[in-house]
PDB file of C-alpha atoms in Angstrom:
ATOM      1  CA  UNK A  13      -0.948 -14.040 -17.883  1.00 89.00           C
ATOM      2  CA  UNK A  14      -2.194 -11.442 -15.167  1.00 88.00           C
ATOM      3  CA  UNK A  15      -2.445  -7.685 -16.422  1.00 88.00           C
ATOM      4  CA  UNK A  16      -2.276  -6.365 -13.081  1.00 86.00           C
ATOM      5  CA  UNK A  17      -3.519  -2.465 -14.074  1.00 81.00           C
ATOM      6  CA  UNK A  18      -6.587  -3.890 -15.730  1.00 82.00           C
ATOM      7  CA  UNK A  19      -6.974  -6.457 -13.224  1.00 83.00           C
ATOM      8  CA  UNK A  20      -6.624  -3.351 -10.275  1.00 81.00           C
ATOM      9  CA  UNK A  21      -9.507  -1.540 -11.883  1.00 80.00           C
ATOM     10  CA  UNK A  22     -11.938  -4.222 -12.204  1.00 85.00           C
ATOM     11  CA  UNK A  23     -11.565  -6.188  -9.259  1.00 92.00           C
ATOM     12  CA  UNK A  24     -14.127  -5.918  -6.565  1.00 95.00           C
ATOM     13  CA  UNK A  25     -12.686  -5.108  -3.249  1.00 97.00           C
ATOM     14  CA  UNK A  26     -13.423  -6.859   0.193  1.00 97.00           C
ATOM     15  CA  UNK A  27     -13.382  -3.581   3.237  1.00 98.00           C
ATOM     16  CA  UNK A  28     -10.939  -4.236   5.874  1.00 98.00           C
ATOM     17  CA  UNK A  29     -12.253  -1.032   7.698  1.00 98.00           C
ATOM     18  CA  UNK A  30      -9.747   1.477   9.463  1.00 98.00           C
ATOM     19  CA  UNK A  31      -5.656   0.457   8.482  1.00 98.00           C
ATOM     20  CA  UNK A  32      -5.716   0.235  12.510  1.00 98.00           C
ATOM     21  CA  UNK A  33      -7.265  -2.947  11.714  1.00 98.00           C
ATOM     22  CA  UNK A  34      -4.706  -4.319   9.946  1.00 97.00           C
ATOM     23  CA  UNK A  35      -2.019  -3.810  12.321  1.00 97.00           C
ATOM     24  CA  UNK A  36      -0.665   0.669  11.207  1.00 98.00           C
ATOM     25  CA  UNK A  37      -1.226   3.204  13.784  1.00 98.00           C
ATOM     26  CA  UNK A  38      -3.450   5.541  12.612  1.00 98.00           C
ATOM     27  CA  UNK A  39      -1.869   9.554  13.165  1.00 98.00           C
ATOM     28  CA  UNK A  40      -4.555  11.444  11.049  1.00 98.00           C
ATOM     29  CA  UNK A  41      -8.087  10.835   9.740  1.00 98.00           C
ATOM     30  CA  UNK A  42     -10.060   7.793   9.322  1.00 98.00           C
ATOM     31  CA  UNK A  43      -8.075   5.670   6.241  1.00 98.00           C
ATOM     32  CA  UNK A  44     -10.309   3.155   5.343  1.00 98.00           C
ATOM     33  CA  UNK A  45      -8.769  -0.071   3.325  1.00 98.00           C
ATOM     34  CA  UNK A  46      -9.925  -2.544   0.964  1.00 98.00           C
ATOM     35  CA  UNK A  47      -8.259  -5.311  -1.023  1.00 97.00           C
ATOM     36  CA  UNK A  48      -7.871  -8.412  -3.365  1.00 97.00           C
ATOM     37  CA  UNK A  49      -5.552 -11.457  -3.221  1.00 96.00           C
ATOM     38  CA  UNK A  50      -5.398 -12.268  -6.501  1.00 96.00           C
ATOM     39  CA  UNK A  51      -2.437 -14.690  -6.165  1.00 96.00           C
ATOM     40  CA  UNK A  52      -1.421 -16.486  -2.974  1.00 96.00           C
ATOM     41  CA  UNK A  53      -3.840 -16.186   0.364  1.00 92.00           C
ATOM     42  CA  UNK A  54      -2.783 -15.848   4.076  1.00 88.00           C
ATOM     43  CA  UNK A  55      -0.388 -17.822   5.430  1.00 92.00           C
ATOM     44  CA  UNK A  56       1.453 -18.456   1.605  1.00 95.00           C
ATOM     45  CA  UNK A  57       4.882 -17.094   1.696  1.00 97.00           C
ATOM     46  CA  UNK A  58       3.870 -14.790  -1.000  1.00 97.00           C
ATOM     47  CA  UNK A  59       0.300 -12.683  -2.244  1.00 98.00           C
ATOM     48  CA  UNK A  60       0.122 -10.788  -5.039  1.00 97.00           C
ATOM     49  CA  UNK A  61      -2.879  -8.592  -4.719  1.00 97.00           C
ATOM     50  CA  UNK A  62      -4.423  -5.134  -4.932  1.00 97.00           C
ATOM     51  CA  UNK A  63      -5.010  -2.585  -1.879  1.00 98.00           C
ATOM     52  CA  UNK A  64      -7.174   0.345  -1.873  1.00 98.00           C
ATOM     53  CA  UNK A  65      -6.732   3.160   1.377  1.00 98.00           C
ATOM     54  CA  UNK A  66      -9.018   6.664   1.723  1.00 98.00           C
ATOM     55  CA  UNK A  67      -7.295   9.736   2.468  1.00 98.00           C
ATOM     56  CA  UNK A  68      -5.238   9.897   5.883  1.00 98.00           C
ATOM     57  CA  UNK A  69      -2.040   9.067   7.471  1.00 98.00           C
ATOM     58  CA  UNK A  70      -0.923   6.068   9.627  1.00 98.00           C
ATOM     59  CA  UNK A  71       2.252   4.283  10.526  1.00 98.00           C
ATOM     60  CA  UNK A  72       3.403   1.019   9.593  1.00 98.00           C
ATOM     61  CA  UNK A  73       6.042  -1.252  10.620  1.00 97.00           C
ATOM     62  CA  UNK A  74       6.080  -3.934   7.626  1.00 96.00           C
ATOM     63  CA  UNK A  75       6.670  -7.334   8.458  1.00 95.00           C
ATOM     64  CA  UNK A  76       7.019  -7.834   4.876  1.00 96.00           C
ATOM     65  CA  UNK A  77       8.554  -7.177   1.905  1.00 98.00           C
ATOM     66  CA  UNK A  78       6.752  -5.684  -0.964  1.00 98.00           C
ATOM     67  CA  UNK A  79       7.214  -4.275  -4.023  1.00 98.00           C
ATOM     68  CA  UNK A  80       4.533  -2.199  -5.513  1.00 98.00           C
ATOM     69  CA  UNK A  81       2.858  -0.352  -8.516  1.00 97.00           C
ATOM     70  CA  UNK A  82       0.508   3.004  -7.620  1.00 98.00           C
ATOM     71  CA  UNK A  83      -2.484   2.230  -9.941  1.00 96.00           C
ATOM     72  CA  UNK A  84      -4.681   4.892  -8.567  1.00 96.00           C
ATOM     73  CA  UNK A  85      -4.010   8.478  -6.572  1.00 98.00           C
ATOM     74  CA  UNK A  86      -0.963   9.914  -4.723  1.00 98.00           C
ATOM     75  CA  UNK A  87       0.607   8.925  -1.552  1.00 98.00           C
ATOM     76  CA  UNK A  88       3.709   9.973   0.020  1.00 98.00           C
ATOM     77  CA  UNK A  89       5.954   7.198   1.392  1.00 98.00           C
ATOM     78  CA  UNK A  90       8.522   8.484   4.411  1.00 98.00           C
ATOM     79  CA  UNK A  91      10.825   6.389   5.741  1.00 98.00           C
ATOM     80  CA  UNK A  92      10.920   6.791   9.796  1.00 96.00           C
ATOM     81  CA  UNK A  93      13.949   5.789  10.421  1.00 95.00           C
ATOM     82  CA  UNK A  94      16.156   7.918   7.827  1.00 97.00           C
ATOM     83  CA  UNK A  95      13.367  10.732   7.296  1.00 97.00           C
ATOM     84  CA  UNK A  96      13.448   9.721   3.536  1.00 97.00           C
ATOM     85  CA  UNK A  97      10.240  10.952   1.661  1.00 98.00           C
ATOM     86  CA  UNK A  98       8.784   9.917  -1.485  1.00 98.00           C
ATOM     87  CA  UNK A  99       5.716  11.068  -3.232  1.00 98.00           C
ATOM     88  CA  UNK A 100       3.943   8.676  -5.939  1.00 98.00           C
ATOM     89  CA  UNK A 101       1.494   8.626  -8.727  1.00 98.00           C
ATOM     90  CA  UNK A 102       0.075   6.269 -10.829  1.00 98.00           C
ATOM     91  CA  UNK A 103       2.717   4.531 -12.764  1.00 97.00           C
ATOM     92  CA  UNK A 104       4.749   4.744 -10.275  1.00 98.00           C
ATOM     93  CA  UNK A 105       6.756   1.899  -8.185  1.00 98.00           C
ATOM     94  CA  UNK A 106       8.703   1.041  -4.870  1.00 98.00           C
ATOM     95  CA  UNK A 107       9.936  -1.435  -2.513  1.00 98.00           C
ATOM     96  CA  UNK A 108      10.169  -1.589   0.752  1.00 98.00           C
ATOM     97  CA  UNK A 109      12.335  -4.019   2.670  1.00 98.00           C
ATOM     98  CA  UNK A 110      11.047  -6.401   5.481  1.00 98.00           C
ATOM     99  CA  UNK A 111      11.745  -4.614   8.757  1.00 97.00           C
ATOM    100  CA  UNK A 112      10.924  -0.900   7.743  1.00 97.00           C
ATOM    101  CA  UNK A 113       9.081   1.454   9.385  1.00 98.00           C
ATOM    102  CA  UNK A 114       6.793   3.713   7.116  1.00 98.00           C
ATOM    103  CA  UNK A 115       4.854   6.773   7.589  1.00 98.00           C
ATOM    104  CA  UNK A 116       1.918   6.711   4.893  1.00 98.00           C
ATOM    105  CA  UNK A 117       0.691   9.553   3.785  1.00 98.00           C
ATOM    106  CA  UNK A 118      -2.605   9.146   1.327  1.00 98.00           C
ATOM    107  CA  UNK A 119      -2.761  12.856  -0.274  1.00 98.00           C
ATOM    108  CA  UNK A 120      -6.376  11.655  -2.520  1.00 98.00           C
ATOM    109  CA  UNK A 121      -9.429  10.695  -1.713  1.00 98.00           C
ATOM    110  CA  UNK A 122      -8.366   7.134  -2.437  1.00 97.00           C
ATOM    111  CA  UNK A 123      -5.185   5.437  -3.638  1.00 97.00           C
ATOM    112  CA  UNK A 124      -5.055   2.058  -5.423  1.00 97.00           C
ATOM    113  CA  UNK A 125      -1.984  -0.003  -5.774  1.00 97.00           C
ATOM    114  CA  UNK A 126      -0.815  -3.652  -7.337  1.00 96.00           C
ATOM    115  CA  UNK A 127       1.462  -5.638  -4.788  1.00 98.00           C
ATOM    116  CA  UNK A 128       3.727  -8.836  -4.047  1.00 98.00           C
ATOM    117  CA  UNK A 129       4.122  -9.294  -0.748  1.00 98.00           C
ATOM    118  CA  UNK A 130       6.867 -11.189   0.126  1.00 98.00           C
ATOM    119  CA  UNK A 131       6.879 -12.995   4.099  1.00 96.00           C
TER     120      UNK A 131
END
């Protein structure tokens, strides 16, 4: 068994650099990510994993589907397309279908969640 909050705090990070990096369009600051597969690796049809992002905002249109836990910070989720907005803490879940288009908004100085992707 994986206790993913433990596992989230403990883990050491690799840095991906800027979120432009990994395909978002950045809109404000310089958000910086960081993560873990801890399940799964590139190219498996699922990864279950931890991601770390500094403070900023950028735009993502996810070719996956994911459902996540907010470990660490606050964000604010809004949905492009219906102008939905959600704001998170730690505890906190979502999911977001394959095929939306997200504005993330990372309101602390870093925010640290638990994932399953799902491509």
């Amino acid at each position: 068994m994986l206790v993913l909050n433990e596992t989230a705090n403990n883990t050491a990070l690799a840095a991906f650099g800027s979120v432009a990096n990994l395909g978002a369009k950045v809109l404000e600051g310089d958000p910086q990510a960081s993560g873990a597969a801890l399940v799964g690796q590139e190219g498996a049809p699922q990864i279950l994993g931890i991601f770390a992002c500094t403070r900023g905002r950028f735009q993502v249109d996810h070719d996956f589907a994911e459902h996540a836990t907010l470990v660490k910070g606050r964000v604010t989720l809004v949905d492009n397309v219906s102008g939905e907005r959600r704001t998170f803490e730690p505890g906190e879940a979502w999911y977001i279908a394959k095929g939306e288009n997200l504005e993330w908004i990372i309101e602390s100085d870093e925010m640290i969640k638990h994932y399953l992707a799902i491509f």
